[in-house]
Amino acid sequence: MKAVSPVVPNYVDGRWIESISTECLEVINPATREQLAIVKPAAKAEVDEAVRAAKRAFTQWRQTPPIVRARYFFKLRELLERDFEEISQILTSENGKTIAEARGSVRRGIENVEVACGVPSLMQGANLEDVASGVDCEVVRQPLGVFSCITPFNFPAMVPLWFFPLAVACGNTFVVKPSEQTPMSQKKIFELVDEVGFPPGVINLINGAGDAARALIANPDVVGISFVGSSKIAESVYREASAKGKRVQALGGAKNFVVVMPDCDLDKSVANLIDSIYGCAGERCLAASIVLTVGDIHEPLKRKLVEAAKKLKIGNGLSESVTLGPVISQKHKERVISYIEQGIKDGAALVLDGRKPQVAGNLRGFFLGPSVFDNVTPEMTISREEIFGPVACLMKVNDIDEALRVIQQGEYGNATSIFTQSGKAVRKFKYEAGISMIGVNIGVPAPMAFFMFGGAKRSFFGDLKAYGRDGIEFYTDKRIIISRWF
Ligand code: NAD
C-alpha cells in the first residue's frame, strides 16, 4: 500500500500546526516523480493568525538588544552548518538541481545569516553635534513591524534566507511563504529556527500558493513584502502592496544576454557559459539565455559549446556525477518544449535538440537535455521571453555596439556578462548595458550576501534591492532627532 505522504505543517507562534484546508497540492520529486509530501494551502484565517502572532511578538523583540538578537542567528548559523548536507539533499529531492548546485545555494543562504550576525554594526545610525548653536542631531534606525517574503521554487532554501535573517536581526518579526512546489527545505530550516528557540511569533512559516500570498499582501499589519518570482506576478504584487502603503521589493523574471568578444579566452568562456546556461537546468534568474557572439568567434564558440553541452550527464541530482538535473514539473517541461517548437517555427536552427534526452538510470522524471539554437534574431519569441530551461540561443552580431543595442532593447534587466580580455570593451559594456548585475568573464554574476541582489527594467519592481546594505535600509526606517537642552 502506498504510504500516506506527510502534510507540510505551518509554523506559527512557535508551534507546528497542520492547516485546516481541505485542498491538497502534491510536492513531487522531479527526478523520480515520487510524491514527497502534501501542501494544504493556508486559508486566509490561518495567514492572519500568523501575522497576529508576529505582531504580538514585535513589541518585545524590537526591545531585545541587537547583540542579543544577533546571537540567535549565530546559533542558527551553527545549526545550518551542522545540517548542511541534509538540507542540500532535501533541496535536490524537491527541486531537482544537482547536489553540487544545492550545496552552493545553501552556502549562499548561510552567508546571509552570517551578514545578519553583524546587525549591531550594520544598523547603526549617524549623529552630528552643533547642527546649530547648542543643537545636536542624531539618526537612528528602527524596525517597522511584521515583514513577509513570498519566494519561488528555484532556490527554495536560499531565497527566504536572503530576507528573514536580516529583517528579524533588525528587530522586525516575519512570515515566510515559500513556493508550494518546493516547501521541504524551508520546513527543515524552520526545524532549526525552532531548535534555536526564537521567542514564539518572531519567525513564522505559512505554506500555500497564490491565495496565501495574497492574504499576506492584503493584511494591514504586514508592513512590507519581499517578493521573488515571475515578472507578471512581481509587478502585480508591487502595485497591490505599494497601493496599500507597504514597502515592497519585488524581484521578477529574466532574459540574460552574454556577449562573447573575439579576443576572449574561448575554452574558459565556454566552461563558464555551460554552467551559466545549463546549471540548475536553466532555472536560474541569472542563467545566460542569449549568447551574442561578436564577429568571427561565432563558429568556434558554437562548435565548442555544442561539444561541451553533449558531455553533460543527465540524471538524478543526488548522484555526484550528474551535471544536469530535471526541470521542476511536467507542466514546466512542456512549456520549455513549446518554446523550442516556437523557435523552430520562427526559423532558428536547432543545432542540439534536448527534447528526448538519454537519462542515467532510466528515471521517469521531468528531464530535458541541453538544447542549442543558432541563427536566433531579436524579434523571435525565444529571444524575448524567459524560457527558464536548458536552452541556449546564439545570436551573431558585428560588434559590441550592436550587442549593446540588442541588450538595451530587451524587456528584462537582471544580469548580463561579457567575455573578453579588453578593458576598453568592459568599460563600455558596464557603462552602457543598463543591466543591474554584470559579470566580466563570469557567467553567473551572483552578488554575495554583503552586497545587494536585484535587477532593472521588468526584472525588478521597487527601489531597494535584496539583502546587504539595501536590506538594512528596506527593513528599517531612519528616524531623525534634533535636540536642544535648556
Ligand atoms: P512564480 O511567480 O510562479 O511564484 C513565485 C511565488 O509567488 C510563489 O511563492 C507563488 O506561490 C507566489 N504566487 C503565485 N501566484 C501569486 C499571486 N497571484 N500573487 C502573489 N504571489 C503569488 O515564480 P516561480 O515559477 O516559482 O519561480 C520562477 C520565476 O522566479 C522565474 O521567472 C525566475 O526568473 C524568477 N526568479 C527571480 C529571481 C530574481 O532574483 N530576480 C530569483 C529567483 C527566481
Short mmCIF file of C-alpha atoms and ligand atoms in Angstrom, two decimals:
data_model
loop_
_atom_site.label_atom_id
_atom_site.label_comp_id
_atom_site.label_asym_id
_atom_site.label_seq_id
_atom_site.Cartn_x
_atom_site.Cartn_y
_atom_site.Cartn_z
CA MET A 1 0.00 0.00 0.00
CA LYS A 2 1.22 3.47 -0.87
CA ALA A 3 2.46 5.30 2.24
CA VAL A 4 0.43 8.33 3.20
CA SER A 5 2.54 11.39 2.48
CA PRO A 6 3.15 13.75 5.34
CA VAL A 7 1.46 17.11 5.22
CA VAL A 8 3.89 20.03 5.39
CA PRO A 9 2.80 21.93 8.51
CA ASN A 10 2.85 25.65 9.17
CA TYR A 11 4.98 27.10 11.95
CA VAL A 12 3.06 29.79 13.82
CA ASP A 13 3.73 31.36 17.21
CA GLY A 14 6.48 28.84 17.91
CA ARG A 15 4.30 25.78 17.17
CA TRP A 16 3.88 23.39 14.26
CA ILE A 17 0.27 23.42 13.07
CA GLU A 18 -1.34 21.44 10.28
CA SER A 19 -3.57 23.54 8.05
CA ILE A 20 -7.33 23.07 8.26
CA SER A 21 -7.60 23.39 4.49
CA THR A 22 -9.17 20.50 2.61
CA GLU A 23 -7.30 21.28 -0.62
CA CYS A 24 -4.17 19.23 -1.29
CA LEU A 25 -1.21 20.13 -3.51
CA GLU A 26 1.35 17.44 -4.23
CA VAL A 27 5.07 18.01 -3.73
CA ILE A 28 6.83 15.85 -6.32
CA ASN A 29 10.48 14.84 -6.63
CA PRO A 30 11.15 15.99 -10.21
CA ALA A 31 13.78 13.32 -10.83
CA THR A 32 11.67 10.32 -9.81
CA ARG A 33 8.06 11.61 -9.81
CA GLU A 34 7.79 10.25 -6.28
CA GLN A 35 5.36 12.15 -4.05
CA LEU A 36 7.34 13.75 -1.25
CA ALA A 37 4.60 15.47 0.68
CA ILE A 38 1.31 17.33 0.57
CA VAL A 39 0.81 21.06 0.95
CA LYS A 40 -2.55 22.16 2.30
CA PRO A 41 -2.70 25.81 1.25
CA ALA A 42 -3.25 28.00 4.30
CA ALA A 43 -6.62 29.72 4.45
CA LYS A 44 -6.85 33.50 4.96
CA ALA A 45 -7.72 32.99 8.65
CA GLU A 46 -4.53 30.95 9.13
CA VAL A 47 -2.41 33.55 7.39
CA ASP A 48 -3.99 36.27 9.54
CA GLU A 49 -3.26 34.23 12.67
CA ALA A 50 0.44 34.02 11.69
CA VAL A 51 0.53 37.80 11.16
CA ARG A 52 -1.18 38.36 14.55
CA ALA A 53 1.43 36.13 16.23
CA ALA A 54 4.21 38.11 14.53
CA LYS A 55 2.62 41.40 15.56
CA ARG A 56 2.31 40.27 19.19
CA ALA A 57 5.97 39.23 19.21
CA PHE A 58 7.17 42.52 17.75
CA THR A 59 6.96 44.71 20.88
CA GLN A 60 9.31 42.53 22.93
CA TRP A 61 11.55 41.57 20.04
CA ARG A 62 12.30 45.13 18.99
CA GLN A 63 13.32 45.89 22.58
CA THR A 64 15.72 42.94 22.60
CA PRO A 65 19.25 44.39 22.24
CA PRO A 66 20.65 43.93 18.71
CA ILE A 67 23.62 41.95 20.03
CA VAL A 68 21.19 39.52 21.70
CA ARG A 69 19.12 39.27 18.50
CA ALA A 70 22.36 38.60 16.61
CA ARG A 71 23.21 35.71 18.95
CA TYR A 72 20.09 33.83 17.86
CA PHE A 73 21.48 34.00 14.33
CA PHE A 74 24.94 32.82 15.42
CA LYS A 75 23.15 29.76 16.78
CA LEU A 76 21.06 29.35 13.62
CA ARG A 77 24.25 29.52 11.57
CA GLU A 78 25.80 26.72 13.62
CA LEU A 79 22.72 24.53 13.14
CA LEU A 80 22.64 25.24 9.39
CA GLU A 81 26.30 24.15 9.23
CA ARG A 82 25.55 21.04 11.27
CA ASP A 83 22.72 20.01 8.93
CA PHE A 84 24.24 21.45 5.75
CA GLU A 85 24.34 18.15 3.88
CA GLU A 86 20.83 17.12 4.93
CA ILE A 87 19.38 20.47 3.78
CA SER A 88 21.25 20.17 0.47
CA GLN A 89 19.85 16.69 -0.13
CA ILE A 90 16.30 17.74 0.71
CA LEU A 91 16.74 20.63 -1.72
CA THR A 92 17.91 18.35 -4.54
CA SER A 93 14.99 15.99 -3.90
CA GLU A 94 12.34 18.70 -4.02
CA ASN A 95 13.82 20.87 -6.78
CA GLY A 96 15.91 18.57 -8.99
CA LYS A 97 19.11 20.62 -9.12
CA THR A 98 22.36 18.70 -8.71
CA ILE A 99 23.74 18.12 -5.24
CA ALA A 100 26.72 20.40 -6.02
CA GLU A 101 24.32 23.16 -7.05
CA ALA A 102 22.22 22.56 -3.95
CA ARG A 103 25.28 22.82 -1.70
CA GLY A 104 26.31 26.03 -3.45
CA SER A 105 22.95 27.66 -2.84
CA VAL A 106 22.72 26.53 0.80
CA ARG A 107 26.18 28.03 1.30
CA ARG A 108 24.92 31.33 -0.17
CA GLY A 109 21.94 31.18 2.19
CA ILE A 110 24.18 30.67 5.23
CA GLU A 111 26.25 33.69 4.17
CA ASN A 112 23.11 35.81 4.54
CA VAL A 113 22.75 34.55 8.11
CA GLU A 114 26.39 35.49 8.70
CA VAL A 115 25.73 39.02 7.49
CA ALA A 116 22.69 39.26 9.79
CA CYS A 117 25.01 38.44 12.72
CA GLY A 118 26.68 41.81 12.06
CA VAL A 119 23.50 43.75 12.75
CA PRO A 120 24.79 45.70 15.79
CA SER A 121 27.26 47.41 13.45
CA LEU A 122 25.14 47.43 10.30
CA MET A 123 22.12 49.01 11.98
CA GLN A 124 23.94 51.97 13.42
CA GLY A 125 22.75 55.46 12.56
CA ALA A 126 24.60 58.78 12.48
CA ASN A 127 24.89 61.93 14.53
CA LEU A 128 26.36 65.39 14.47
CA GLU A 129 26.82 67.83 17.31
CA ASP A 130 26.10 71.52 16.88
CA VAL A 131 23.94 71.42 13.76
CA ALA A 132 23.02 74.86 15.14
CA SER A 133 24.39 76.53 18.23
CA GLY A 134 23.78 74.10 21.11
CA VAL A 135 21.65 71.82 18.95
CA ASP A 136 22.56 68.17 18.19
CA CYS A 137 21.15 65.84 15.62
CA GLU A 138 21.00 62.05 15.58
CA VAL A 139 19.65 59.47 13.15
CA VAL A 140 18.56 56.09 14.47
CA ARG A 141 17.26 53.11 12.55
CA GLN A 142 14.13 51.48 13.88
CA PRO A 143 12.38 48.27 12.85
CA LEU A 144 8.88 48.66 11.47
CA GLY A 145 6.83 45.60 12.44
CA VAL A 146 5.81 42.48 10.53
CA PHE A 147 7.50 41.76 7.19
CA SER A 148 6.88 38.85 4.88
CA CYS A 149 8.57 37.15 1.93
CA ILE A 150 6.95 35.23 -0.92
CA THR A 151 9.50 33.11 -2.74
CA PRO A 152 9.94 30.98 -5.91
CA PHE A 153 10.56 27.27 -6.50
CA ASN A 154 14.03 27.54 -7.97
CA PHE A 155 16.12 28.44 -4.86
CA PRO A 156 13.84 27.25 -2.06
CA ALA A 157 16.44 27.05 0.70
CA MET A 158 18.40 30.19 -0.18
CA VAL A 159 15.89 32.86 -1.19
CA PRO A 160 13.97 33.03 2.13
CA LEU A 161 17.40 33.32 3.80
CA TRP A 162 18.00 36.47 1.70
CA PHE A 163 15.25 38.09 3.73
CA PHE A 164 14.18 36.83 7.14
CA PRO A 165 17.57 36.79 8.92
CA LEU A 166 18.30 40.44 8.16
CA ALA A 167 14.73 41.62 8.75
CA VAL A 168 14.49 39.80 12.09
CA ALA A 169 18.00 40.76 13.22
CA CYS A 170 16.92 44.39 12.62
CA GLY A 171 14.12 43.86 15.17
CA ASN A 172 11.19 43.09 12.88
CA THR A 173 9.13 39.92 13.01
CA PHE A 174 8.44 37.79 9.97
CA VAL A 175 6.20 35.43 7.99
CA VAL A 176 7.82 33.28 5.26
CA LYS A 177 5.65 31.94 2.38
CA PRO A 178 7.77 29.55 0.31
CA SER A 179 6.82 28.11 -3.08
CA GLU A 180 4.10 25.48 -2.85
CA GLN A 181 6.18 23.37 -5.27
CA THR A 182 9.26 23.24 -3.03
CA PRO A 183 8.36 23.66 0.67
CA MET A 184 10.60 20.92 2.08
CA SER A 185 13.90 22.71 2.63
CA GLN A 186 12.11 25.59 4.41
CA LYS A 187 10.38 23.05 6.64
CA LYS A 188 13.82 21.71 7.58
CA ILE A 189 15.22 25.22 8.11
CA PHE A 190 12.26 26.05 10.36
CA GLU A 191 13.01 22.96 12.44
CA LEU A 192 16.33 24.67 13.08
CA VAL A 193 14.62 28.01 13.77
CA ASP A 194 12.57 26.11 16.36
CA GLU A 195 15.69 24.47 17.81
CA VAL A 196 17.37 27.87 18.17
CA GLY A 197 14.48 28.90 20.39
CA PHE A 198 13.49 32.26 18.92
CA PRO A 199 10.67 33.74 21.02
CA PRO A 200 7.27 32.50 19.73
CA GLY A 201 5.89 34.51 16.83
CA VAL A 202 9.19 36.14 15.83
CA ILE A 203 9.59 33.94 12.71
CA ASN A 204 6.59 32.11 11.20
CA LEU A 205 6.10 29.83 8.20
CA ILE A 206 2.94 29.66 6.13
CA ASN A 207 2.54 27.17 3.27
CA GLY A 208 0.32 27.77 0.28
CA ALA A 209 0.17 29.25 -3.19
CA GLY A 210 -1.18 32.50 -4.67
CA ASP A 211 -4.13 32.80 -2.25
CA ALA A 212 -1.91 32.59 0.83
CA ALA A 213 0.43 35.16 -0.74
CA ARG A 214 -2.46 37.50 -1.49
CA ALA A 215 -3.75 37.16 2.09
CA LEU A 216 -0.36 38.33 3.34
CA ILE A 217 -0.37 41.27 0.94
CA ALA A 218 -3.93 42.19 1.97
CA ASN A 219 -3.23 42.05 5.71
CA PRO A 220 -2.93 45.64 7.03
CA ASP A 221 -0.49 44.53 9.77
CA VAL A 222 2.12 43.40 7.23
CA VAL A 223 4.28 46.49 6.75
CA GLY A 224 6.46 45.22 3.93
CA ILE A 225 6.84 42.46 1.34
CA SER A 226 9.94 40.94 -0.23
CA PHE A 227 8.76 39.06 -3.31
CA VAL A 228 10.75 36.89 -5.73
CA GLY A 229 9.15 35.18 -8.74
CA SER A 230 8.00 35.76 -12.29
CA SER A 231 7.68 39.33 -13.61
CA LYS A 232 3.94 39.37 -14.13
CA ILE A 233 3.26 38.39 -10.52
CA ALA A 234 6.12 40.57 -9.22
CA GLU A 235 4.56 43.58 -10.90
CA SER A 236 1.09 42.83 -9.53
CA VAL A 237 2.50 42.29 -6.01
CA TYR A 238 4.37 45.58 -6.32
CA ARG A 239 1.29 47.50 -7.44
CA GLU A 240 -1.07 45.97 -4.91
CA ALA A 241 1.21 46.14 -1.88
CA SER A 242 2.53 49.63 -2.59
CA ALA A 243 -1.04 50.89 -3.13
CA LYS A 244 -1.71 49.72 0.43
CA GLY A 245 1.23 51.78 1.66
CA LYS A 246 3.56 48.83 2.26
CA ARG A 247 7.24 48.72 1.50
CA VAL A 248 7.83 46.39 -1.46
CA GLN A 249 10.83 44.91 -3.20
CA ALA A 250 9.63 42.62 -6.00
CA LEU A 251 12.27 40.69 -7.93
CA GLY A 252 10.98 39.34 -11.23
CA GLY A 253 11.98 37.16 -14.15
CA ALA A 254 14.92 37.50 -16.50
CA LYS A 255 16.26 37.09 -20.02
CA ASN A 256 20.00 37.41 -19.70
CA PHE A 257 22.40 38.22 -22.53
CA VAL A 258 26.04 37.22 -22.61
CA VAL A 259 28.47 38.90 -25.00
CA VAL A 260 31.41 36.87 -26.26
CA MET A 261 34.12 39.01 -27.87
CA PRO A 262 36.60 37.66 -30.43
CA ASP A 263 39.52 38.18 -28.01
CA CYS A 264 38.06 36.06 -25.19
CA ASP A 265 39.75 33.01 -23.70
CA LEU A 266 37.48 30.62 -25.59
CA ASP A 267 37.88 27.46 -23.53
CA LYS A 268 37.38 29.20 -20.20
CA SER A 269 34.47 31.22 -21.59
CA VAL A 270 32.73 28.08 -22.86
CA ALA A 271 33.17 26.33 -19.49
CA ASN A 272 31.56 29.36 -17.82
CA LEU A 273 28.78 29.50 -20.38
CA ILE A 274 27.92 25.84 -19.91
CA ASP A 275 27.46 26.44 -16.19
CA SER A 276 25.52 29.64 -16.76
CA ILE A 277 23.15 28.23 -19.42
CA TYR A 278 22.59 24.68 -18.17
CA GLY A 279 23.33 24.98 -14.41
CA CYS A 280 20.18 24.33 -12.34
CA ALA A 281 18.63 23.12 -15.64
CA GLY A 282 18.44 26.75 -16.74
CA GLU A 283 16.01 27.51 -13.89
CA ARG A 284 18.06 30.38 -12.58
CA CYS A 285 17.25 34.09 -12.79
CA LEU A 286 20.95 34.64 -13.55
CA ALA A 287 21.09 31.98 -16.29
CA ALA A 288 22.60 33.02 -19.62
CA SER A 289 19.88 32.71 -22.21
CA ILE A 290 21.14 34.52 -25.30
CA VAL A 291 24.78 34.40 -26.33
CA LEU A 292 25.71 37.37 -28.52
CA THR A 293 28.77 36.29 -30.44
CA VAL A 294 30.80 39.16 -31.85
CA GLY A 295 32.32 38.63 -35.32
CA ASP A 296 34.49 35.59 -36.03
CA ILE A 297 34.10 33.95 -32.64
CA HIS A 298 30.66 32.63 -33.63
CA GLU A 299 31.57 29.36 -35.37
CA PRO A 300 34.36 28.19 -32.99
CA LEU A 301 32.18 29.09 -29.99
CA LYS A 302 29.19 27.20 -31.39
CA ARG A 303 31.31 24.11 -32.07
CA LYS A 304 32.83 24.07 -28.57
CA LEU A 305 29.57 24.90 -26.82
CA VAL A 306 27.72 22.04 -28.53
CA GLU A 307 30.62 19.65 -27.82
CA ALA A 308 30.66 20.60 -24.13
CA ALA A 309 26.85 20.52 -23.81
CA LYS A 310 26.79 16.96 -25.18
CA LYS A 311 29.08 15.88 -22.32
CA LEU A 312 26.59 16.89 -19.60
CA LYS A 313 25.39 13.89 -17.64
CA ILE A 314 21.64 13.94 -17.17
CA GLY A 315 20.07 12.22 -14.18
CA ASN A 316 19.07 12.37 -10.54
CA GLY A 317 20.96 15.27 -8.99
CA LEU A 318 21.62 13.23 -5.85
CA SER A 319 24.22 11.26 -7.79
CA GLU A 320 27.54 13.16 -7.53
CA SER A 321 28.44 12.51 -11.18
CA VAL A 322 25.22 14.03 -12.60
CA THR A 323 25.70 17.52 -14.05
CA LEU A 324 22.19 18.27 -15.35
CA GLY A 325 19.10 17.55 -13.27
CA PRO A 326 15.42 17.64 -14.28
CA VAL A 327 13.19 20.72 -14.55
CA ILE A 328 10.62 21.25 -11.82
CA SER A 329 7.46 19.67 -13.27
CA GLN A 330 5.80 18.05 -16.26
CA LYS A 331 3.96 21.31 -16.92
CA HIS A 332 7.21 23.26 -16.94
CA LYS A 333 8.88 20.67 -19.17
CA GLU A 334 6.04 21.06 -21.67
CA ARG A 335 6.39 24.84 -21.50
CA VAL A 336 10.12 24.63 -22.34
CA ILE A 337 9.38 22.21 -25.21
CA SER A 338 6.76 24.60 -26.57
CA TYR A 339 9.42 27.34 -26.66
CA ILE A 340 11.74 25.00 -28.56
CA GLU A 341 8.94 24.30 -31.07
CA GLN A 342 8.25 28.02 -31.38
CA GLY A 343 11.95 28.67 -32.05
CA ILE A 344 11.93 26.13 -34.88
CA LYS A 345 8.73 27.69 -36.32
CA ASP A 346 10.28 31.16 -36.18
CA GLY A 347 13.25 29.98 -38.26
CA ALA A 348 16.02 29.44 -35.69
CA ALA A 349 18.29 26.44 -36.32
CA LEU A 350 18.12 23.81 -33.56
CA VAL A 351 21.72 22.53 -33.69
CA LEU A 352 21.38 20.50 -30.49
CA ASP A 353 17.98 19.06 -29.57
CA GLY A 354 17.46 18.22 -25.89
CA ARG A 355 13.81 17.21 -26.10
CA LYS A 356 14.43 13.47 -25.84
CA PRO A 357 17.42 13.08 -23.56
CA GLN A 358 19.36 9.99 -22.52
CA VAL A 359 18.84 9.82 -18.77
CA ALA A 360 21.16 7.90 -16.45
CA GLY A 361 19.24 5.21 -14.54
CA ASN A 362 16.11 5.25 -16.74
CA LEU A 363 14.30 7.65 -14.45
CA ARG A 364 10.76 8.86 -15.16
CA GLY A 365 11.41 12.44 -14.08
CA PHE A 366 10.96 15.73 -15.91
CA PHE A 367 14.22 15.64 -17.81
CA LEU A 368 15.33 17.77 -20.71
CA GLY A 369 18.74 17.60 -22.35
CA PRO A 370 20.71 20.68 -23.34
CA SER A 371 19.45 22.45 -26.48
CA VAL A 372 21.28 24.97 -28.65
CA PHE A 373 19.64 27.27 -31.18
CA ASP A 374 21.69 29.06 -33.83
CA ASN A 375 20.63 31.93 -36.14
CA VAL A 376 18.46 33.50 -33.47
CA THR A 377 17.25 37.05 -34.13
CA PRO A 378 15.99 39.68 -31.67
CA GLU A 379 12.34 39.60 -32.76
CA MET A 380 11.87 35.82 -32.19
CA THR A 381 9.80 34.72 -29.18
CA ILE A 382 12.77 32.69 -27.84
CA SER A 383 14.79 35.95 -27.77
CA ARG A 384 12.19 37.92 -25.87
CA GLU A 385 10.56 35.59 -23.37
CA GLU A 386 12.00 33.82 -20.36
CA ILE A 387 12.28 30.09 -21.19
CA PHE A 388 13.67 29.03 -17.77
CA GLY A 389 15.05 25.76 -19.12
CA PRO A 390 18.29 24.31 -20.54
CA VAL A 391 18.16 26.15 -23.87
CA ALA A 392 20.91 28.35 -25.39
CA CYS A 393 20.18 30.86 -28.15
CA LEU A 394 23.13 32.01 -30.27
CA MET A 395 22.81 35.37 -31.97
CA LYS A 396 25.57 36.69 -34.20
CA VAL A 397 26.39 40.42 -34.03
CA ASN A 398 29.04 42.50 -35.81
CA ASP A 399 30.46 44.48 -32.92
CA ILE A 400 29.95 45.47 -29.30
CA ASP A 401 27.73 48.41 -30.31
CA GLU A 402 25.29 46.05 -31.99
CA ALA A 403 25.44 43.72 -28.96
CA LEU A 404 24.64 46.64 -26.65
CA ARG A 405 21.72 47.75 -28.85
CA VAL A 406 20.18 44.25 -28.60
CA ILE A 407 20.66 44.19 -24.81
CA GLN A 408 19.21 47.68 -24.36
CA GLN A 409 16.10 46.73 -26.32
CA GLY A 410 15.42 43.74 -24.04
CA GLU A 411 12.47 43.95 -21.67
CA TYR A 412 14.35 42.48 -18.72
CA GLY A 413 17.43 43.76 -16.92
CA ASN A 414 18.51 41.20 -14.36
CA ALA A 415 22.02 40.14 -15.35
CA THR A 416 24.45 40.20 -18.23
CA SER A 417 28.07 39.16 -18.79
CA ILE A 418 30.90 39.87 -21.17
CA PHE A 419 33.78 37.56 -22.04
CA THR A 420 36.82 39.46 -23.29
CA GLN A 421 40.42 40.45 -22.50
CA SER A 422 39.75 44.10 -23.37
CA GLY A 423 39.40 46.62 -20.55
CA LYS A 424 38.06 49.15 -23.04
CA ALA A 425 35.24 46.83 -24.12
CA VAL A 426 34.44 46.04 -20.48
CA ARG A 427 34.22 49.71 -19.54
CA LYS A 428 31.87 50.46 -22.42
CA PHE A 429 29.79 47.41 -21.54
CA LYS A 430 29.43 48.30 -17.85
CA TYR A 431 28.65 51.89 -18.73
CA GLU A 432 26.02 51.30 -21.40
CA ALA A 433 24.34 47.93 -20.85
CA GLY A 434 21.70 49.29 -18.43
CA ILE A 435 21.56 45.95 -16.59
CA SER A 436 21.88 45.63 -12.82
CA MET A 437 24.12 42.61 -12.26
CA ILE A 438 27.12 42.45 -14.59
CA GLY A 439 29.71 39.72 -14.97
CA VAL A 440 33.14 40.21 -16.51
CA ASN A 441 34.42 36.77 -17.54
CA ILE A 442 31.88 35.41 -15.02
CA GLY A 443 28.81 33.64 -16.35
CA VAL A 444 26.66 33.80 -13.21
CA PRO A 445 27.22 37.23 -11.62
CA ALA A 446 25.57 36.40 -8.29
CA PRO A 447 26.32 39.12 -5.72
CA MET A 448 27.49 37.99 -2.28
CA ALA A 449 25.32 38.47 0.80
CA PHE A 450 27.20 41.64 1.86
CA PHE A 451 26.38 43.47 -1.41
CA MET A 452 22.87 43.52 -2.86
CA PHE A 453 20.85 41.50 -5.36
CA GLY A 454 18.25 42.67 -7.85
CA GLY A 455 17.68 43.65 -11.45
CA ALA A 456 16.39 46.51 -13.58
CA LYS A 457 13.51 47.04 -16.04
CA ARG A 458 10.93 44.20 -15.82
CA SER A 459 13.25 42.17 -13.60
CA PHE A 460 12.72 44.40 -10.58
CA PHE A 461 9.90 46.49 -9.13
CA GLY A 462 10.89 48.73 -6.25
CA ASP A 463 13.99 50.66 -5.36
CA LEU A 464 15.91 48.97 -2.53
CA LYS A 465 17.36 45.65 -3.68
CA ALA A 466 17.51 42.41 -1.71
CA TYR A 467 19.94 41.93 1.23
CA GLY A 468 23.23 43.65 2.07
CA ARG A 469 23.04 47.36 2.93
CA ASP A 470 19.91 47.73 0.83
CA GLY A 471 18.31 45.07 3.04
CA ILE A 472 19.12 47.09 6.17
CA GLU A 473 17.55 50.15 4.52
CA PHE A 474 14.48 48.17 3.48
CA TYR A 475 13.83 46.65 6.88
CA THR A 476 14.37 49.80 8.96
CA ASP A 477 13.16 53.37 8.97
CA LYS A 478 15.55 56.21 9.70
CA ARG A 479 14.26 58.45 12.47
CA ILE A 480 15.94 61.83 12.95
CA ILE A 481 16.03 63.55 16.32
CA ILE A 482 17.06 67.19 16.75
CA SER A 483 17.76 68.13 20.40
CA ARG A 484 18.41 71.25 22.41
CA TRP A 485 18.76 71.16 26.21
CA PHE A 486 17.84 74.41 28.00
P1 NAD B 1 6.01 32.39 -9.57
O1 NAD B 1 5.90 33.84 -9.89
O2 NAD B 1 5.10 31.43 -10.21
O3 NAD B 1 5.82 32.17 -7.97
C1 NAD B 1 6.59 32.87 -7.03
C2 NAD B 1 5.84 32.94 -5.70
O4 NAD B 1 4.64 33.71 -5.89
C3 NAD B 1 5.38 31.58 -5.17
O5 NAD B 1 5.56 31.55 -3.78
C4 NAD B 1 3.90 31.54 -5.52
O6 NAD B 1 3.13 30.75 -4.64
C5 NAD B 1 3.52 33.00 -5.36
N1 NAD B 1 2.34 33.41 -6.12
C6 NAD B 1 1.67 32.75 -7.09
N2 NAD B 1 0.63 33.49 -7.54
C7 NAD B 1 0.66 34.65 -6.85
C8 NAD B 1 -0.14 35.82 -6.85
N3 NAD B 1 -1.16 35.95 -7.69
N4 NAD B 1 0.17 36.81 -6.00
C9 NAD B 1 1.22 36.71 -5.16
N5 NAD B 1 2.02 35.64 -5.12
C10 NAD B 1 1.75 34.62 -5.94
O7 NAD B 1 7.54 32.01 -9.82
P2 NAD B 1 8.21 30.55 -9.83
O8 NAD B 1 7.76 29.82 -11.04
O9 NAD B 1 8.08 29.92 -8.50
O10 NAD B 1 9.75 30.96 -9.98
C11 NAD B 1 10.37 31.21 -11.21
C12 NAD B 1 10.42 32.68 -11.52
O11 NAD B 1 11.11 33.39 -10.47
C13 NAD B 1 11.23 32.97 -12.78
O12 NAD B 1 10.57 33.97 -13.51
C14 NAD B 1 12.56 33.48 -12.24
O13 NAD B 1 13.28 34.32 -13.13
C15 NAD B 1 12.11 34.22 -11.03
N6 NAD B 1 13.21 34.42 -10.09
C16 NAD B 1 13.73 35.65 -9.98
C17 NAD B 1 14.80 35.87 -9.12
C18 NAD B 1 15.40 37.24 -9.02
O14 NAD B 1 16.24 37.43 -8.15
N7 NAD B 1 15.02 38.20 -9.84
C19 NAD B 1 15.32 34.82 -8.36
C20 NAD B 1 14.74 33.55 -8.50
C21 NAD B 1 13.68 33.36 -9.37
#
